PDB file of C-alpha atoms in Angstrom:
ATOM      1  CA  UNK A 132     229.804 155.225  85.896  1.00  0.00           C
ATOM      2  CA  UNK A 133     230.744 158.888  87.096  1.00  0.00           C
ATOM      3  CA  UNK A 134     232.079 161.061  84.283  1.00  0.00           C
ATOM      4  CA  UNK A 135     235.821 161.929  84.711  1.00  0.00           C
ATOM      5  CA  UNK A 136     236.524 165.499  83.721  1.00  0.00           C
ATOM      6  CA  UNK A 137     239.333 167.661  84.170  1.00  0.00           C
ATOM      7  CA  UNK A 138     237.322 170.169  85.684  1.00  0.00           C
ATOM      8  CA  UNK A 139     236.147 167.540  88.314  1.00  0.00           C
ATOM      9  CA  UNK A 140     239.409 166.771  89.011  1.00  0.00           C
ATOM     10  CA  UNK A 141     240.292 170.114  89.909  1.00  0.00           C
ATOM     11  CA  UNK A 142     237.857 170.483  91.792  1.00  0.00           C
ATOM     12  CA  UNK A 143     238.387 167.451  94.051  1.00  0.00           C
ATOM     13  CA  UNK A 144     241.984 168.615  94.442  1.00  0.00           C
ATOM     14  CA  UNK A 145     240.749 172.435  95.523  1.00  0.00           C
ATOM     15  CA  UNK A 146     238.146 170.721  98.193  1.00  0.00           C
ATOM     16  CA  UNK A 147     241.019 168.347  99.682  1.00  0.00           C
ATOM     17  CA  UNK A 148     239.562 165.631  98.422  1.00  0.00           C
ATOM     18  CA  UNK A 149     243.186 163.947  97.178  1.00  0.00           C
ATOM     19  CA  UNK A 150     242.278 160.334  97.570  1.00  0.00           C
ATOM     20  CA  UNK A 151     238.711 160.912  95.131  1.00  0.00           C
ATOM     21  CA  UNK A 152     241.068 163.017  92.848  1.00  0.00           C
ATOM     22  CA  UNK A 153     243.880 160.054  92.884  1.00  0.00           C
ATOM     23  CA  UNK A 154     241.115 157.324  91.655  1.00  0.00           C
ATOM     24  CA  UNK A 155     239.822 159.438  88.884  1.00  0.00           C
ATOM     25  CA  UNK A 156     243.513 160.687  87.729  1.00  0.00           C
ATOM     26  CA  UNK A 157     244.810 156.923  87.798  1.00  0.00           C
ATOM     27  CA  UNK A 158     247.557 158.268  90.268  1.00  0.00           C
ATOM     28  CA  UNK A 159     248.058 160.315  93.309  1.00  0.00           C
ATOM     29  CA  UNK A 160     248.468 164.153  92.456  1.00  0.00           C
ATOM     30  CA  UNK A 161     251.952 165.888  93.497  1.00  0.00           C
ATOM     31  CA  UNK A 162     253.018 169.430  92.759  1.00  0.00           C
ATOM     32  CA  UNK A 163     257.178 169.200  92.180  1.00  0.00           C
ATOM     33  CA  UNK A 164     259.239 171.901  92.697  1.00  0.00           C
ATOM     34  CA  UNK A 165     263.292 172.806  94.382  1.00  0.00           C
ATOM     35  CA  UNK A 166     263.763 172.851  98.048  1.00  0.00           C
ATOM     36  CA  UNK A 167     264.056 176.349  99.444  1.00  0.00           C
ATOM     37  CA  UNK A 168     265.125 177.607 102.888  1.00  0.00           C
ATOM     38  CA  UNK A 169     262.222 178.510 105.146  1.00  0.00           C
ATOM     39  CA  UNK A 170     262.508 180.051 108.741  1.00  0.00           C
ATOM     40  CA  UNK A 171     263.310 176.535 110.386  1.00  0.00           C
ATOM     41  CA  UNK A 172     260.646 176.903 112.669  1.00  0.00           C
ATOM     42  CA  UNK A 173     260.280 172.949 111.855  1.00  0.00           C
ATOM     43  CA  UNK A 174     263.868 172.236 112.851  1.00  0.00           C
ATOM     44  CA  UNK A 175     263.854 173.771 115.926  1.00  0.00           C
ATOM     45  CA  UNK A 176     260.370 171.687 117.128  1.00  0.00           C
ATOM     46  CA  UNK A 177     262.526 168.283 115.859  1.00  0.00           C
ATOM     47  CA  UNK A 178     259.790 168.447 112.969  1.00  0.00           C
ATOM     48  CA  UNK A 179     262.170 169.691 109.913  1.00  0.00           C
ATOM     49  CA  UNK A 180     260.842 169.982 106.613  1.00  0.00           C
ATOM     50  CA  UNK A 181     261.577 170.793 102.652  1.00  0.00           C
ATOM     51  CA  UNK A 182     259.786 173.557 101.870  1.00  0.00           C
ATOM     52  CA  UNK A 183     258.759 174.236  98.485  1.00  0.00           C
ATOM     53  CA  UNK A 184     257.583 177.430  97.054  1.00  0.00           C
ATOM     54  CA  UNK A 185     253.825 176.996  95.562  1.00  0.00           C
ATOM     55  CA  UNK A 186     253.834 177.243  91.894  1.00  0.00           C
ATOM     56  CA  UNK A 187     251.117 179.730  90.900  1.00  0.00           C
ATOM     57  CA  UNK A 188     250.110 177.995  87.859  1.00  0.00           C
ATOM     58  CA  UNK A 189     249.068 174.529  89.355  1.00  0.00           C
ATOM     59  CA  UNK A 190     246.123 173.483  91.796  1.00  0.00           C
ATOM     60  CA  UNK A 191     246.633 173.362  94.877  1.00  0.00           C
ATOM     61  CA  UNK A 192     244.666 171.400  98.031  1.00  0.00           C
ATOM     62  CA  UNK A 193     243.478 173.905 100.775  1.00  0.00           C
ATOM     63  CA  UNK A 194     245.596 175.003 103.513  1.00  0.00           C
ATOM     64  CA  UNK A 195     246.248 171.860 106.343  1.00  0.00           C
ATOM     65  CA  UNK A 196     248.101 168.772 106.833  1.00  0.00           C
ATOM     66  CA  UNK A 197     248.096 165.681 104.322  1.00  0.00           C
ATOM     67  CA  UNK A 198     249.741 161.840 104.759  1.00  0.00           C
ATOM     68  CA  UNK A 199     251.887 162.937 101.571  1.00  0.00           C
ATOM     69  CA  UNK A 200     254.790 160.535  99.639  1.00  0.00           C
ATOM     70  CA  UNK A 201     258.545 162.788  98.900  1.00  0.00           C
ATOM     71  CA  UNK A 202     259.735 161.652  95.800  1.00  0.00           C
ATOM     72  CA  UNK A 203     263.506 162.511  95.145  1.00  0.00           C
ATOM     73  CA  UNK A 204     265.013 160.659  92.077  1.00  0.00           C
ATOM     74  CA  UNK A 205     264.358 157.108  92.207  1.00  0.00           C
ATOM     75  CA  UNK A 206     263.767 157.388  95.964  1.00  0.00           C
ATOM     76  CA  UNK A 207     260.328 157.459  97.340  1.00  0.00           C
ATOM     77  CA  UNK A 208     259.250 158.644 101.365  1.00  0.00           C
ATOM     78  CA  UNK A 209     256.629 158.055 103.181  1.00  0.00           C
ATOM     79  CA  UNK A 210     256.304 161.723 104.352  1.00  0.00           C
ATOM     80  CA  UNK A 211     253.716 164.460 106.244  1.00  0.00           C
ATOM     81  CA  UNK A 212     252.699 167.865 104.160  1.00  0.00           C
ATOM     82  CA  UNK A 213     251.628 170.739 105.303  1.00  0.00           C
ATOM     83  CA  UNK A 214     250.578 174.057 102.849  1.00  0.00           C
ATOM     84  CA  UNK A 215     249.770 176.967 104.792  1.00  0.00           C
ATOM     85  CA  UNK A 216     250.983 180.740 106.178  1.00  0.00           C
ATOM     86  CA  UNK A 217     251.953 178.922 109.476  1.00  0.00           C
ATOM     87  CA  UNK A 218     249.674 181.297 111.716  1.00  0.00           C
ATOM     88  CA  UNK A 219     250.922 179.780 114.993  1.00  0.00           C
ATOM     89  CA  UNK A 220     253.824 181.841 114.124  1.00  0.00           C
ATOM     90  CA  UNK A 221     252.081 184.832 112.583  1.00  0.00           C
ATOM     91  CA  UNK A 222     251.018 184.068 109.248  1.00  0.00           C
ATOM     92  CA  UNK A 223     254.040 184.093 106.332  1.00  0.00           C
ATOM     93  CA  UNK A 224     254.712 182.860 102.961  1.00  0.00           C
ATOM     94  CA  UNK A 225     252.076 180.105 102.101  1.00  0.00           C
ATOM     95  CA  UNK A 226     254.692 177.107 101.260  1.00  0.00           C
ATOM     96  CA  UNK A 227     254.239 174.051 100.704  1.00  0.00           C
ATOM     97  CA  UNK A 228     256.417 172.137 103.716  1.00  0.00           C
ATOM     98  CA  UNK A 229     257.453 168.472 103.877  1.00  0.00           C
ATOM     99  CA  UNK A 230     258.861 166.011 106.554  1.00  0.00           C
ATOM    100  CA  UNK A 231     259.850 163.061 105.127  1.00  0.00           C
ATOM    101  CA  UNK A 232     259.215 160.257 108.106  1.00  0.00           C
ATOM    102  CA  UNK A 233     261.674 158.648 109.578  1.00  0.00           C
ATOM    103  CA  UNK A 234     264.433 160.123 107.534  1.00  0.00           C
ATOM    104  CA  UNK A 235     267.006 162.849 107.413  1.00  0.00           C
ATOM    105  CA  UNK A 236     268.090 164.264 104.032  1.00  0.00           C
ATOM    106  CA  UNK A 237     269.417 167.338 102.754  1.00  0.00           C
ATOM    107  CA  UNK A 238     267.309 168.375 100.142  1.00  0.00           C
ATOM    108  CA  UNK A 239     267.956 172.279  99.748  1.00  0.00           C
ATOM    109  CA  UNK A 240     268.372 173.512  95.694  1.00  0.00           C
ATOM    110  CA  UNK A 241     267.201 170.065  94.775  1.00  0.00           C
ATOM    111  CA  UNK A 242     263.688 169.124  92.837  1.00  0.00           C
ATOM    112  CA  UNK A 243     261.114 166.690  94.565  1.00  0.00           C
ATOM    113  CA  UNK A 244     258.044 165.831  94.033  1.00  0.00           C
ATOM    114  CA  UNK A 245     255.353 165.546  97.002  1.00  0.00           C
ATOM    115  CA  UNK A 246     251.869 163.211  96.554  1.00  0.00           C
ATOM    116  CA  UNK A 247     249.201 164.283  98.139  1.00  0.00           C
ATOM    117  CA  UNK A 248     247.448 160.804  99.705  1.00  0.00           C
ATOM    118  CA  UNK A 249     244.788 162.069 102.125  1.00  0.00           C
ATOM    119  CA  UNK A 250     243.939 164.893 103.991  1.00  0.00           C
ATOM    120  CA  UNK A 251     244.492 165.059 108.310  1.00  0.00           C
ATOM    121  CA  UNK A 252     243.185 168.404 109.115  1.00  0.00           C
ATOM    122  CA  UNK A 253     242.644 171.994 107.851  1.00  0.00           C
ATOM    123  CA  UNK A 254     244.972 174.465 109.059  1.00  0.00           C
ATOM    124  CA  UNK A 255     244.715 176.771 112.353  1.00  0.00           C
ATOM    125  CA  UNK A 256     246.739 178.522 114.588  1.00  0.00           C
ATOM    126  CA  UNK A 257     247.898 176.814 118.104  1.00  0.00           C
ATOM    127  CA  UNK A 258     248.195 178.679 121.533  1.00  0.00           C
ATOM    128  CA  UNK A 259     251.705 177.808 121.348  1.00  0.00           C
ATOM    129  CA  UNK A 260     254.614 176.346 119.743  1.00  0.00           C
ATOM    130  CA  UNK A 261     254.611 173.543 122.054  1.00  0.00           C
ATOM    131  CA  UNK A 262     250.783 172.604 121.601  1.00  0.00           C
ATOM    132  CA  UNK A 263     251.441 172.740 117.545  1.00  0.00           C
ATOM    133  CA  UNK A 264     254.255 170.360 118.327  1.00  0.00           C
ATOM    134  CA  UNK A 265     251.832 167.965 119.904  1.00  0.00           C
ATOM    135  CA  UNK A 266     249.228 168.054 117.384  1.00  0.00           C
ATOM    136  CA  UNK A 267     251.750 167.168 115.052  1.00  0.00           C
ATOM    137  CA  UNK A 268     252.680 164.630 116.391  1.00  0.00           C
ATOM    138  CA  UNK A 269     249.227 162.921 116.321  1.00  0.00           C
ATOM    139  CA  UNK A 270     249.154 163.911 112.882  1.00  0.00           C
ATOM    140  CA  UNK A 271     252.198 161.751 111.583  1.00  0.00           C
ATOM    141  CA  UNK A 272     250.521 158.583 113.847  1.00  0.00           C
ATOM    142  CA  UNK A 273     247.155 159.414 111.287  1.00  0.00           C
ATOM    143  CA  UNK A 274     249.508 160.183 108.642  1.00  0.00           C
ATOM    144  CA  UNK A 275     251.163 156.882 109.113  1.00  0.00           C
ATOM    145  CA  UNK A 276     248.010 154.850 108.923  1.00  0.00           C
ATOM    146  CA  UNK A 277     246.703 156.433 105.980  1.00  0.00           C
ATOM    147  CA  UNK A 278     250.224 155.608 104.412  1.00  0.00           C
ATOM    148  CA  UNK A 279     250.091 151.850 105.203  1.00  0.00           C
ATOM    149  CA  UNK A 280     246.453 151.557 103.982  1.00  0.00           C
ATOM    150  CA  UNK A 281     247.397 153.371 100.282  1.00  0.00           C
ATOM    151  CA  UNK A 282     250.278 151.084  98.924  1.00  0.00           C
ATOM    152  CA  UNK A 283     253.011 153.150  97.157  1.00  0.00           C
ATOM    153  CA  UNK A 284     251.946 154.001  93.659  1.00  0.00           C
ATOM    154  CA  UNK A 285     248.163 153.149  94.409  1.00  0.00           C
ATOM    155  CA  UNK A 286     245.312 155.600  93.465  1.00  0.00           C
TER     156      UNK A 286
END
């Protein structure tokens, strides 16, 4: 009964409200774009990730952490997000940053494609990089039971 606009849409999206946005787009939203090299900040906390430069032209969720899928070629990962400056560590690029769970892959100069399935948490700066490393940690156990309560390919 609610009317589905593409304005709407974007707006959901901009708020962080991915799931709403999925049900009205019939799908889960992704932005797609090549791996690039970031500072490996990730790597060295055991947390590595794809990061992907944020395409100006699309909408984007707010800065935070999101229970995300990483689509590369017919392959599809249950994976965490993250878009942000990564204040922790004094506040950088904004990327968009991926760890694919449970898996290893080297993605760099290749195209994927990350779904946004809910949001964690916003984005803010830790104390340390060891207290960041614990909150993330609690993220992929929230991340992991949004996963199993979305199926794959459901809005």
């Amino acid at each position: 009964g609610d009317v589905v606009s593409s304005t709407r849409i974007r707006q959901l999206i901009q708020a962080g409200n991915v799931e709403r946005a999925a049900t009205l787009l019939g799908r889960t939203y992704g932005i797609r774009g090549p791996v690039v090299h970031g500072m490996q900040l990730g790597q060295a906390m055991g947390w590595p990730t794809a990061n992907l430069r944020i395409p100006t032209e699309r909408v984007v969720p707010p800065d935070g952490v999101y229970a995300a899928r990483a689509v590369h070629g017919a392959e599809t990962y249950d994976a965490i997000a993250y878009i942000g400056t990564r204040p922790t560590f004094g506040a950088g690029e904004r990327l968009l940053e991926v760890n694919l769970l449970d898996r290893t892959c080297d993605l760099y100069g290749q195209e994927i494609t990350v779904q946004f399935v809910s949001r964690v948490r916003g984005d803010h700066a830790f104390a340390s990089a060891d207290e960041l490393s614990t909150q993330i940690t609690r993220d992929v156990e929230q991340a992991r039971v949004s996963l199993r309560n979305i199926p794959q390919g459901v809005p």
